[in-house]
XYZ file of C-alpha atoms in Angstrom:
747
model
C 0.000 0.000 0.000
C 1.266 3.423 -0.861
C 2.062 6.051 1.706
C -1.125 8.031 1.350
C -0.781 10.152 4.438
C 2.687 11.357 3.583
C 1.462 13.524 0.759
C -0.987 15.368 2.985
C 1.906 17.650 3.741
C 2.365 18.472 0.068
C 1.490 21.986 -1.117
C -2.262 22.430 -1.307
C -2.727 24.654 -4.310
C -0.374 23.823 -7.073
C 2.251 26.442 -6.386
C 5.457 25.173 -7.880
C 7.822 25.351 -4.999
C 11.136 23.618 -5.539
C 10.013 20.764 -3.313
C 6.727 20.429 -5.136
C 8.492 20.505 -8.477
C 10.652 17.587 -7.456
C 7.704 15.889 -5.795
C 5.747 15.944 -9.010
C 7.981 13.297 -10.370
C 8.175 11.402 -7.116
C 4.444 10.836 -7.448
C 5.352 8.503 -10.231
C 6.555 5.142 -9.096
C 5.641 1.520 -8.802
C 6.764 -1.125 -11.166
C 7.982 1.199 -13.878
C 9.168 4.725 -14.308
C 6.085 6.806 -14.751
C 5.384 10.455 -15.167
C 3.585 13.173 -13.356
C -0.045 12.222 -13.751
C -0.909 13.241 -10.223
C 0.694 16.549 -9.519
C 1.484 18.343 -6.282
C -2.065 19.383 -5.649
C -5.434 17.779 -6.140
C -7.302 20.325 -8.281
C -10.813 18.922 -7.747
C -12.125 22.197 -6.373
C -11.120 24.095 -9.504
C -12.058 21.385 -11.995
C -15.353 20.202 -10.470
C -17.462 23.028 -11.954
C -16.342 21.862 -15.399
C -16.289 18.112 -14.878
C -18.636 17.138 -12.040
C -21.685 19.263 -12.709
C -24.410 16.723 -12.033
C -25.797 16.134 -8.575
C -23.971 13.365 -6.765
C -20.875 13.377 -8.960
C -17.550 13.469 -7.155
C -14.227 14.207 -8.780
C -11.576 12.036 -7.092
C -8.636 13.521 -8.903
C -8.178 15.231 -12.253
C -8.682 12.016 -14.161
C -11.612 10.177 -12.575
C -15.018 10.930 -11.102
C -17.617 8.689 -9.507
C -21.342 9.334 -9.273
C -23.965 8.188 -6.795
C -24.870 5.218 -9.019
C -21.261 4.052 -8.802
C -20.529 4.989 -12.382
C -16.818 5.616 -12.857
C -15.988 8.228 -15.487
C -12.499 8.227 -16.965
C -11.488 11.736 -18.038
C -9.422 11.401 -21.199
C -6.959 14.173 -22.120
C -6.811 13.158 -25.777
C -9.254 13.434 -28.663
C -11.101 10.646 -30.416
C -10.560 10.792 -34.176
C -11.353 7.188 -34.966
C -8.269 5.662 -33.408
C -10.121 4.217 -30.409
C -8.077 6.041 -27.825
C -11.024 6.817 -25.559
C -11.476 3.106 -24.968
C -7.849 2.057 -24.596
C -6.976 4.883 -22.196
C -10.082 4.177 -20.121
C -9.036 0.526 -20.011
C -5.701 1.492 -18.498
C -7.268 3.685 -15.832
C -10.088 1.287 -15.014
C -7.753 -1.686 -14.723
C -5.532 0.023 -12.175
C -8.632 1.271 -10.353
C -10.222 -2.215 -10.401
C -13.381 -0.657 -11.755
C -16.362 -2.552 -13.130
C -15.914 -2.045 -16.900
C -19.653 -2.257 -17.475
C -20.025 0.877 -15.337
C -17.224 2.913 -16.864
C -18.033 6.036 -18.860
C -15.706 8.297 -20.772
C -15.436 12.066 -20.864
C -12.981 14.108 -22.910
C -10.987 16.487 -20.739
C -11.471 20.212 -21.308
C -8.855 22.377 -23.004
C -7.017 23.086 -19.775
C -3.371 23.238 -18.747
C -4.056 20.537 -16.171
C -4.308 18.109 -19.061
C -1.181 18.910 -21.030
C 0.686 15.951 -22.507
C 3.273 16.194 -19.788
C 6.082 14.139 -21.259
C 5.413 14.394 -24.990
C 8.503 16.561 -25.265
C 10.615 13.818 -23.768
C 9.101 11.208 -26.057
C 10.110 13.134 -29.147
C 13.133 15.147 -28.082
C 14.843 12.474 -26.018
C 13.029 9.160 -26.517
C 15.965 7.083 -25.337
C 16.991 9.304 -22.464
C 17.995 7.225 -19.464
C 18.746 9.001 -16.217
C 19.353 7.740 -12.666
C 16.167 7.149 -10.720
C 16.973 10.011 -8.384
C 16.865 12.422 -11.325
C 13.640 11.126 -12.849
C 11.463 13.516 -10.817
C 13.457 16.510 -11.967
C 13.465 15.391 -15.589
C 9.748 14.655 -15.487
C 8.996 17.976 -13.863
C 11.072 19.801 -16.462
C 9.115 18.316 -19.349
C 5.856 19.029 -17.549
C 6.803 22.667 -17.237
C 7.759 22.739 -20.901
C 4.458 21.184 -21.985
C 2.493 23.597 -19.803
C 4.291 26.647 -21.123
C 3.678 25.542 -24.722
C 0.045 24.440 -24.211
C 0.941 20.947 -25.456
C -2.350 19.154 -24.986
C -1.857 17.112 -28.131
C -3.181 13.988 -29.762
C -0.614 12.882 -32.300
C 2.615 11.038 -32.794
C 0.960 7.777 -31.717
C 1.598 9.105 -28.232
C -1.650 8.599 -26.335
C -1.293 5.043 -25.031
C 2.487 4.840 -24.915
C 2.792 8.230 -23.207
C -0.326 9.397 -21.415
C -1.753 5.925 -20.969
C 1.374 4.449 -19.488
C 2.490 7.414 -17.420
C -0.781 9.120 -16.540
C -3.950 7.052 -16.870
C -2.533 4.052 -15.060
C -1.048 6.214 -12.333
C -4.296 8.144 -11.928
C -6.339 4.942 -11.665
C -3.999 3.434 -9.109
C -3.971 6.672 -7.121
C -7.767 6.918 -7.101
C -8.028 3.345 -5.852
C -5.685 4.026 -2.990
C -7.603 7.188 -2.096
C -10.868 5.219 -2.005
C -9.298 2.510 0.122
C -7.860 5.087 2.512
C -11.290 6.659 2.878
C -12.906 3.271 3.514
C -10.240 2.381 6.063
C -11.105 5.502 8.040
C -14.830 4.863 7.718
C -14.605 1.228 8.824
C -11.718 1.805 11.243
C -9.605 -0.989 9.778
C -6.075 -0.976 8.367
C -5.973 0.032 4.733
C -3.789 -2.975 4.025
C -6.738 -5.276 4.818
C -8.893 -3.735 2.089
C -9.007 -4.412 -1.611
C -10.944 -3.182 -4.610
C -12.831 -5.295 -7.121
C -15.487 -4.423 -9.693
C -15.941 -0.894 -8.317
C -16.421 -2.208 -4.779
C -14.247 -1.881 -1.661
C -14.001 -5.203 0.178
C -12.872 -6.139 3.693
C -12.611 -9.910 3.631
C -12.074 -10.333 7.370
C -15.426 -8.787 8.233
C -17.138 -9.591 4.915
C -17.923 -5.922 4.558
C -18.313 -4.483 1.109
C -19.523 -1.171 -0.295
C -19.479 0.569 -3.686
C -16.868 3.143 -4.597
C -19.603 5.776 -4.512
C -19.936 5.468 -0.728
C -16.389 6.723 -0.262
C -16.019 9.071 -3.226
C -16.460 12.324 -1.315
C -14.112 11.272 1.480
C -11.592 9.939 -1.035
C -11.361 13.350 -2.693
C -10.242 14.734 0.668
C -7.400 12.245 0.956
C -3.883 13.286 0.164
C -2.600 12.180 -3.206
C -0.490 9.023 -2.935
C 3.182 9.668 -3.454
C 3.799 6.315 -5.079
C 0.612 4.637 -6.264
C 1.430 0.998 -6.841
C 0.889 -0.178 -10.378
C -0.102 -3.695 -11.309
C 2.275 -6.172 -12.820
C 1.146 -7.539 -16.198
C 0.101 -10.853 -14.667
C -2.568 -9.017 -12.672
C -4.122 -7.141 -15.588
C -7.853 -7.710 -15.901
C -8.719 -5.260 -18.684
C -5.436 -4.342 -20.313
C -4.553 -6.788 -23.035
C -8.169 -7.685 -23.770
C -10.071 -6.789 -26.928
C -12.703 -4.451 -25.529
C -15.545 -3.026 -27.610
C -15.043 0.630 -28.511
C -17.105 3.126 -26.518
C -17.469 5.559 -29.401
C -18.841 3.130 -31.976
C -22.521 2.928 -30.876
C -23.036 6.700 -31.082
C -21.239 6.837 -34.403
C -23.391 3.990 -35.687
C -26.740 5.510 -34.732
C -25.803 9.052 -35.720
C -25.934 10.629 -32.269
C -22.197 11.272 -32.066
C -21.372 14.962 -32.365
C -18.509 16.132 -34.543
C -17.206 19.663 -34.854
C -19.371 20.268 -37.899
C -22.476 19.415 -35.844
C -22.227 22.561 -33.695
C -25.639 24.232 -33.634
C -26.428 27.456 -31.759
C -29.490 29.679 -31.608
C -29.139 32.526 -34.083
C -26.121 30.913 -35.737
C -25.139 31.967 -39.259
C -22.929 30.218 -41.799
C -19.757 31.253 -43.578
C -18.285 29.906 -46.811
C -14.703 30.898 -47.502
C -12.228 30.997 -50.341
C -8.568 31.697 -49.775
C -6.145 33.175 -52.265
C -5.148 30.302 -54.589
C -1.428 30.890 -54.058
C -0.213 30.877 -50.479
C 0.987 34.330 -49.537
C -1.273 36.216 -51.958
C -3.951 38.646 -50.815
C -7.281 39.789 -52.244
C -6.703 42.966 -54.267
C -10.253 43.402 -55.536
C -13.529 41.527 -55.755
C -16.756 42.005 -57.662
C -19.653 41.210 -55.328
C -22.529 42.785 -57.279
C -24.281 39.472 -57.867
C -23.446 37.890 -54.531
C -24.832 40.689 -52.394
C -28.263 40.419 -54.037
C -28.621 36.669 -53.483
C -31.129 35.337 -50.925
C -29.890 34.866 -47.381
C -26.590 36.685 -47.860
C -25.784 38.837 -44.841
C -22.156 39.923 -45.202
C -19.354 39.669 -47.741
C -15.948 40.112 -46.133
C -12.552 40.780 -47.644
C -10.323 39.314 -44.958
C -7.119 40.020 -46.869
C -5.910 36.473 -47.376
C -9.409 35.076 -47.968
C -12.988 36.007 -48.809
C -15.885 35.065 -46.560
C -19.596 35.124 -47.354
C -21.878 34.976 -44.314
C -25.460 33.864 -44.903
C -28.468 32.314 -43.240
C -27.456 28.909 -44.602
C -24.252 27.279 -45.822
C -25.668 26.501 -49.273
C -26.622 30.149 -49.719
C -23.183 31.291 -48.601
C -21.395 28.857 -50.901
C -23.540 29.735 -53.915
C -22.909 33.445 -53.413
C -19.187 32.860 -52.939
C -19.078 31.142 -56.317
C -20.263 34.300 -58.084
C -17.500 36.521 -56.739
C -14.829 37.469 -59.242
C -11.663 38.259 -57.284
C -8.172 39.375 -58.224
C -5.188 38.511 -56.078
C -1.749 39.988 -55.520
C 1.330 38.542 -57.185
C 3.761 36.412 -55.218
C 7.112 34.766 -55.812
C 5.335 31.424 -55.839
C 3.202 32.298 -58.889
C 5.764 30.982 -61.351
C 6.365 27.659 -59.613
C 5.349 24.384 -61.265
C 5.794 20.823 -60.016
C 8.432 19.780 -62.545
C 10.428 22.889 -61.728
C 10.168 22.060 -58.061
C 11.618 18.569 -58.494
C 14.276 20.081 -60.761
C 15.133 22.472 -57.943
C 15.496 19.507 -55.568
C 17.849 17.830 -58.046
C 19.934 20.968 -58.382
C 20.451 21.441 -54.654
C 21.314 17.763 -54.244
C 23.825 18.034 -57.081
C 25.340 21.110 -55.486
C 25.532 19.401 -52.111
C 27.846 16.755 -53.577
C 29.469 14.360 -51.119
C 29.822 16.759 -48.206
C 27.050 19.388 -48.411
C 23.830 19.601 -46.452
C 23.303 18.995 -42.757
C 24.701 15.760 -41.356
C 22.000 13.996 -39.368
C 23.955 10.930 -38.364
C 27.399 9.606 -39.224
C 29.407 6.527 -38.283
C 32.637 5.131 -39.694
C 34.134 6.219 -43.006
C 31.534 5.992 -45.766
C 33.838 7.309 -48.483
C 36.591 4.776 -47.845
C 34.175 1.864 -47.468
C 32.338 2.781 -50.658
C 35.585 3.118 -52.605
C 36.657 -0.362 -51.547
C 33.314 -2.069 -52.100
C 32.983 -5.028 -54.445
C 29.577 -3.843 -55.651
C 28.220 -0.321 -55.730
C 24.530 0.560 -55.845
C 22.992 3.993 -56.374
C 19.360 5.071 -56.637
C 17.112 8.123 -56.407
C 13.513 8.164 -55.201
C 10.750 10.779 -55.250
C 7.431 11.295 -53.519
C 4.858 14.062 -54.103
C 3.029 16.433 -51.782
C 0.079 14.775 -50.076
C -3.150 16.210 -48.672
C -4.921 14.739 -45.645
C -8.398 14.309 -47.165
C -10.191 13.848 -43.845
C -13.829 12.926 -44.420
C -15.054 15.830 -42.288
C -13.859 18.990 -44.073
C -12.274 21.699 -41.978
C -14.787 23.713 -39.995
C -15.084 25.825 -36.899
C -17.861 27.698 -35.130
C -17.028 30.813 -33.136
C -18.999 33.368 -31.165
C -17.380 36.588 -29.996
C -19.235 38.838 -27.583
C -18.665 40.864 -24.424
C -14.911 40.451 -24.569
C -15.193 36.686 -24.580
C -15.196 33.972 -27.186
C -16.578 30.458 -27.482
C -15.139 28.112 -30.087
C -16.575 24.790 -31.262
C -14.522 22.434 -33.413
C -12.681 19.133 -33.454
C -8.984 19.748 -32.877
C -6.000 17.537 -32.081
C -4.520 20.199 -29.814
C -7.468 21.962 -28.154
C -5.419 23.997 -25.715
C -3.310 25.367 -28.563
C -6.508 26.119 -30.491
C -7.813 28.026 -27.510
C -4.583 30.005 -27.373
C -4.792 30.716 -31.111
C -8.308 32.111 -30.751
C -7.233 34.280 -27.828
C -4.218 35.632 -29.700
C -6.345 36.355 -32.765
C -8.727 38.448 -30.696
C -6.076 39.965 -28.445
C -7.726 38.660 -25.295
C -6.593 36.428 -22.456
C -6.891 32.658 -22.805
C -9.230 32.630 -19.815
C -11.725 34.581 -21.931
C -11.885 31.778 -24.490
C -13.942 28.641 -23.909
C -13.101 25.812 -26.269
C -15.688 23.099 -26.989
C -13.979 20.126 -28.584
C -15.849 17.364 -30.408
C -15.241 14.124 -32.248
C -12.920 14.527 -35.233
C -14.078 13.175 -38.566
C -10.497 12.256 -39.395
C -7.359 14.077 -38.313
C -4.149 12.435 -39.599
C -2.259 15.529 -38.414
C -4.402 18.054 -40.319
C -6.391 19.021 -37.251
C -3.301 19.942 -35.297
C -3.093 23.187 -37.292
C -4.862 26.354 -36.183
C -5.681 28.004 -39.517
C -9.398 27.160 -39.442
C -9.670 28.277 -35.812
C -8.071 31.620 -36.615
C -10.204 32.201 -39.719
C -13.473 31.426 -37.925
C -12.532 33.648 -35.025
C -11.709 36.523 -37.377
C -15.063 36.123 -39.126
C -16.928 35.947 -35.828
C -15.211 39.135 -34.677
C -16.613 40.900 -37.750
C -20.177 39.791 -37.051
C -22.730 40.091 -34.266
C -23.723 36.457 -34.031
C -22.243 32.953 -33.776
C -20.857 31.834 -37.135
C -20.132 28.334 -38.387
C -17.396 28.386 -41.025
C -17.224 25.345 -43.309
C -14.611 24.734 -45.960
C -15.760 23.175 -49.204
C -14.037 19.945 -50.230
C -12.210 21.969 -52.861
C -10.969 24.446 -50.296
C -9.958 21.589 -48.012
C -7.862 20.010 -50.778
C -6.306 23.216 -52.133
C -5.461 24.927 -48.826
C -4.026 22.048 -46.817
C -0.797 21.883 -44.852
C 0.747 19.182 -47.010
C 3.173 16.384 -46.452
C 6.264 17.684 -48.274
C 7.286 16.306 -51.605
C 10.839 15.013 -51.421
C 13.741 13.497 -53.280
C 16.177 11.057 -51.677
C 19.473 9.752 -53.080
C 21.382 6.704 -51.885
C 24.787 5.143 -52.405
C 25.754 1.815 -50.858
C 28.719 -0.488 -51.133
C 28.584 -4.273 -50.772
C 31.493 -6.581 -49.984
C 32.234 -9.733 -51.946
C 29.562 -11.596 -49.941
C 26.900 -8.999 -50.691
C 26.960 -7.536 -47.192
C 26.338 -3.788 -47.008
C 29.497 -2.064 -45.758
C 28.562 1.544 -46.493
C 25.297 3.495 -46.596
C 25.111 7.107 -47.753
C 21.882 9.046 -48.076
C 21.043 12.670 -48.780
C 17.457 13.839 -48.979
C 15.453 17.041 -49.200
C 13.421 18.220 -46.237
C 13.057 16.800 -42.775
C 9.924 17.613 -40.872
C 9.529 15.149 -38.019
C 10.577 12.911 -36.318
C 14.328 13.315 -36.507
C 15.084 9.599 -36.584
C 12.919 8.888 -39.662
C 15.823 8.738 -42.185
C 18.128 6.764 -39.884
C 18.676 3.008 -39.900
C 20.259 2.159 -36.531
C 18.544 -1.240 -36.481
C 20.462 -2.414 -39.567
C 24.041 -3.632 -39.083
C 25.906 -1.381 -41.498
C 29.308 -0.368 -40.178
C 29.670 2.873 -42.127
C 26.782 5.189 -42.706
C 26.188 8.883 -43.267
C 22.824 10.574 -43.644
C 22.359 14.205 -44.632
C 19.472 16.503 -45.431
C 19.125 19.740 -47.266
C 16.136 22.043 -47.031
C 14.577 23.481 -50.172
C 12.191 26.345 -49.427
C 8.803 26.342 -51.137
C 5.794 28.574 -50.646
C 3.416 25.724 -49.776
C 2.581 25.033 -46.146
C 3.880 21.812 -44.645
C 2.211 19.925 -41.827
C 2.273 16.575 -40.077
C 0.730 13.796 -42.146
C 0.036 10.309 -40.771
C 3.394 8.820 -39.676
C 5.018 12.106 -40.746
C 8.476 11.611 -42.320
C 8.477 7.871 -41.714
C 5.929 7.710 -44.532
C 8.520 8.968 -47.042
C 11.674 7.499 -45.615
C 10.104 4.097 -45.023
C 9.499 3.943 -48.776
C 12.962 5.277 -49.656
C 14.926 3.059 -47.264
C 13.065 -0.209 -47.738
C 13.064 0.139 -51.509
C 16.810 0.681 -51.493
C 17.393 -2.254 -49.158
C 15.516 -4.381 -51.654
C 17.799 -3.087 -54.382
C 20.812 -4.087 -52.289
C 19.376 -7.557 -51.827
C 18.895 -7.884 -55.571
C 22.417 -6.640 -56.260
C 23.727 -9.206 -53.781
C 21.729 -11.944 -55.490
C 19.787 -12.630 -52.313
C 16.189 -12.889 -51.268
C 14.770 -9.684 -49.722
C 13.628 -11.399 -46.535
C 16.884 -13.300 -46.057
C 18.911 -10.152 -46.734
C 17.053 -8.227 -44.032
C 17.609 -11.114 -41.611
C 21.348 -10.648 -42.113
C 21.080 -6.903 -41.537
C 19.115 -7.475 -38.326
C 21.422 -10.173 -36.974
C 21.755 -9.946 -33.198
C 18.489 -8.107 -32.645
C 16.120 -10.819 -31.485
C 13.069 -8.599 -31.122
C 13.409 -7.135 -34.610
C 14.018 -10.549 -36.111
C 10.947 -11.955 -34.394
C 8.750 -9.390 -36.132
C 10.362 -9.903 -39.526
C 10.128 -13.672 -39.192
C 6.495 -13.514 -38.140
C 5.529 -11.499 -41.218
C 7.346 -13.935 -43.489
C 5.765 -16.898 -41.718
C 2.272 -15.408 -42.035
C 2.761 -14.891 -45.749
C 4.276 -18.307 -46.384
C 7.261 -16.498 -47.835
C 8.785 -19.470 -49.614
C 5.562 -20.729 -51.176
C 5.199 -20.030 -54.913
C 2.691 -17.542 -56.328
C 0.879 -17.742 -59.671
C 2.525 -16.291 -62.774
C 2.292 -12.511 -62.813
C 1.959 -12.250 -59.053
C 4.644 -10.967 -56.693
C 5.421 -10.809 -52.996
C 7.411 -8.022 -51.279
C 8.544 -7.377 -47.746
C 9.410 -4.227 -45.792
C 10.451 -3.515 -42.211
C 10.107 -0.155 -40.426
C 10.234 0.527 -36.674
C 8.520 3.820 -35.826
C 6.816 5.497 -32.887
C 8.076 2.756 -30.588
C 6.488 -0.076 -32.548
C 8.305 -2.548 -34.790
C 6.353 -3.458 -37.930
C 7.070 -5.767 -40.845
C 4.662 -6.158 -43.746
C 4.422 -8.504 -46.676
C 2.373 -7.454 -49.706
C 1.076 -9.679 -52.485
C 0.216 -8.085 -55.824
C -1.437 -9.281 -58.985
C 0.259 -7.720 -62.030
C -1.665 -9.598 -64.684
C -3.899 -6.578 -65.425
C -3.126 -3.070 -66.634
C -2.454 -1.771 -63.165
C -1.324 -3.291 -59.862
C -3.914 -5.043 -57.775
C -2.850 -5.471 -54.163
C -4.474 -8.678 -53.003
C -3.118 -9.329 -49.529
C -1.205 -7.564 -46.771
C 0.329 -9.413 -43.835
C 1.229 -7.241 -40.850
C 3.397 -8.354 -37.929
C 3.790 -5.752 -35.189
C 5.456 -5.549 -31.803
C 4.207 -2.529 -29.813
C 5.658 -3.863 -26.573
C 2.173 -4.647 -25.327
C -1.167 -4.113 -27.025
C -3.582 -2.641 -24.472
C -6.593 -3.271 -26.700
C -5.522 -5.849 -29.303
C -8.646 -5.374 -31.379
C -8.157 -1.625 -31.482
C -4.472 -2.035 -32.274
C -5.229 -4.381 -35.169
C -7.803 -1.889 -36.468
C -5.121 0.786 -36.539
C -2.843 -1.477 -38.553
C -5.683 -2.128 -40.996
C -6.573 1.542 -41.343
C -2.886 2.354 -41.887
C -2.902 -0.089 -44.778
C -5.950 1.638 -46.283
C -4.509 5.131 -45.844
C -1.035 4.118 -47.002
C -2.361 2.248 -50.020
C -4.343 5.319 -51.058
C -1.116 7.313 -51.075
C 0.814 4.536 -52.828
C -1.692 4.089 -55.626
C -3.061 7.609 -56.114
C -1.781 10.251 -53.708
C -0.404 13.316 -55.473
C -0.778 17.032 -54.938
C 0.934 18.987 -57.697
C 1.512 22.686 -58.279
C 0.886 24.780 -61.386
C 1.510 28.531 -61.446
C 1.957 28.354 -57.703
C -1.502 26.909 -56.997
C -2.518 23.371 -56.104
C -4.070 21.649 -59.112
C -6.213 19.032 -57.378
C -9.545 19.993 -55.852
C -11.775 17.050 -54.999
C -11.952 13.252 -54.975
C -12.251 13.091 -58.772
C -8.605 14.196 -59.097
C -7.406 13.328 -55.594
C -8.963 9.864 -55.264
C -8.984 7.676 -52.179
C -9.048 3.900 -52.040
C -12.398 2.363 -53.033
C -13.774 -0.472 -50.926
C -13.364 -2.965 -53.784
C -9.655 -2.102 -53.894
C -9.031 -2.854 -50.216
C -6.883 -5.970 -49.870
C -7.400 -8.620 -47.256
C -5.279 -7.756 -44.221
C -3.950 -10.187 -41.607
C -2.481 -8.758 -38.411
C -0.392 -10.580 -35.819
C 0.617 -8.815 -32.602
C 3.742 -9.686 -30.646
C 3.873 -8.463 -27.051
C 7.634 -8.098 -26.866
C 8.299 -5.748 -23.964
C 5.738 -4.633 -21.395
C 8.017 -1.933 -19.979
C 8.014 0.396 -22.975
C 4.902 0.618 -25.126
C 4.797 1.667 -28.749
C 2.155 3.538 -30.682
C -0.606 2.223 -32.922
C -2.014 5.001 -35.089
C 0.936 5.468 -37.412
C 3.503 2.619 -37.373
C 1.466 0.431 -39.717
C 1.764 2.892 -42.603
C 5.504 3.290 -43.428
C 6.161 -0.327 -44.538
C 3.126 -0.423 -46.830
C 4.412 1.418 -49.909
C 7.794 -0.360 -50.090
C 6.195 -3.760 -49.475
C 3.906 -3.115 -52.455
C 6.601 -1.747 -54.779
C 8.982 -4.545 -53.800
C 6.235 -7.009 -54.670
C 5.803 -5.311 -58.057
C 9.519 -5.722 -58.678
C 9.301 -9.387 -57.736
C 6.479 -9.880 -60.249
C 7.711 -7.718 -63.104
C 11.327 -6.682 -62.576
C 10.097 -3.080 -62.732
C 11.626 -1.058 -59.873
C 9.309 1.811 -58.920
C 11.306 4.791 -57.692
C 8.598 7.442 -57.758
C 5.086 7.444 -56.293
C 2.180 7.283 -56.862
C 1.809 4.107 -58.889
C -0.897 5.731 -61.011
C 1.909 7.623 -62.799
C 3.655 4.409 -63.829
C 2.863 2.693 -67.120
C 2.733 -1.053 -66.404
C 1.446 -2.015 -69.818
């Protein structure tokens, strides 16, 4: 049992004294190093008006409340955008709390600094940082302060379960249980060590007493926060590791789920918008003679970088917007076309030569090893810009009045969105209330604040609440795109075909920093460089971020090395992974699932790819049918080791959806530029995978290391494209070095 009473001497009201700062990390403890889920104070008094409004509800700590019917509500500091995180995070809290799963509800946390992603900075800036246990509190407290200062309440980077779940939800559940037990011990006048929790009940076996959590909820909230809530060992898990049904699915199935676009307020008006076609341009003039006479039109606004039409209905606003003839300012980007852009990439790579650009990682002597190699292999790969194409187009509703603002939307970083609205209006964050909702697809797009800022600006210019909705065309043409990129490789093989040197230079690096690196492959000499090439388009995180490009580049080139060595792609990777049992287990599982050595019909091919990312190791095998005019992907085998899958069914679903999203990009994904503007506008020229094109997907999960969990939302995507293109090479001998496949003539 944890030392509950000891923390009663901790500061009461969250003032970060030096002792409290250190103590924040000390709160973490138990079987693994955990973060600062329960901080120096228990903020139930401040948070209850927001989170425990109904009669009989009691907030125990920031993360859990219990009502008079013994319903436990898990308060989730991340957003639900289809990835199932509400359920998996609630599982982690409820398991440590020993709550009755049938009586667990879920509530998204408000946009509040109490719910910042406290160690997301550590996960991405120093993922492998190991420090002595005595320094963990200080390190954890430092990253908490950083996250708080930057308003980092973020859903992204496949961080939710591996970060917040592991270091916050579990800790919060364990802490709440100990607070309930401490309260019951006082009520029953028995030692806390004689009590236990089970199915949302407190039990005293010696006296056969039992009572629901609800009986002790109020008293539990008065208990001091445990300094070291004891976490369960994996053998004691009751909910974690089980395939639990998703909480969000029923409402999404019957249509009662509310997304950002469902915001509906009395007196609300609608805004349709059109931004300048070239980023950086402004509206110089506009002819609104027709638009202003159309039914329902209330206001036509020249906002500088975009035009907004406000009307009684969205259809009316959009129809009026379509009649406006606007002229825009000239920009440097006006003359830019896609071919010229790739030519620019080639020029800067040529100019970089063997030593230019920024060195990202270097080991050994690449030049000497390459010069002495028995076989030399060189290749260049390209990928285009990509849009996000979330099913729910960008939208935001805002209402500005009396020096305050309310904002309704679905956003991956609600606290940052709240800050953006406040900055736009020049008011304090406390004057902005942010109402987050389900996201109809995010993939990184809804971590940007552009729609929030635009809606807030429009609302400031009106006297009523305004819902701004982007058309599909606007959504496609004004995205924050995944960068297009070019990547060049040189590798040397010894007389046995073993890679002895690896040199890579590529354009752009967005995030994460390790995406172009290959530390898991045994190559003695390697050097990786990048060189930035400015463009006027806006970049943004796209599902799996830079792993999506570099997974394709690296695993295609490894396949080329295998071919040059006269070896099988799977066997060649086994040699490169020699000595790494966990990596080999994943690779072997994928090959086993696919029956790697079994023959395929004529015209069919099988390819393999291996990419660890976001803490999860993934290998995929693709099977393609090349007997038609274009590739038909028939089967994908996915083997993944996330350390431990909290909700195996949800994890498998993320692997499957990564295949669908990644295959869309592989087959069709391309945003191109002409005269500075994006050429694509809707699904007719930016298609997504049709249901009849979806291959059968098999997923096998390996629980390889319970101590450090990996992510689920993104790691399934990076191996997909190279597995498919390697399979095409196996079937046809045609090496695809530029995506999408729709540009390749396979006739």
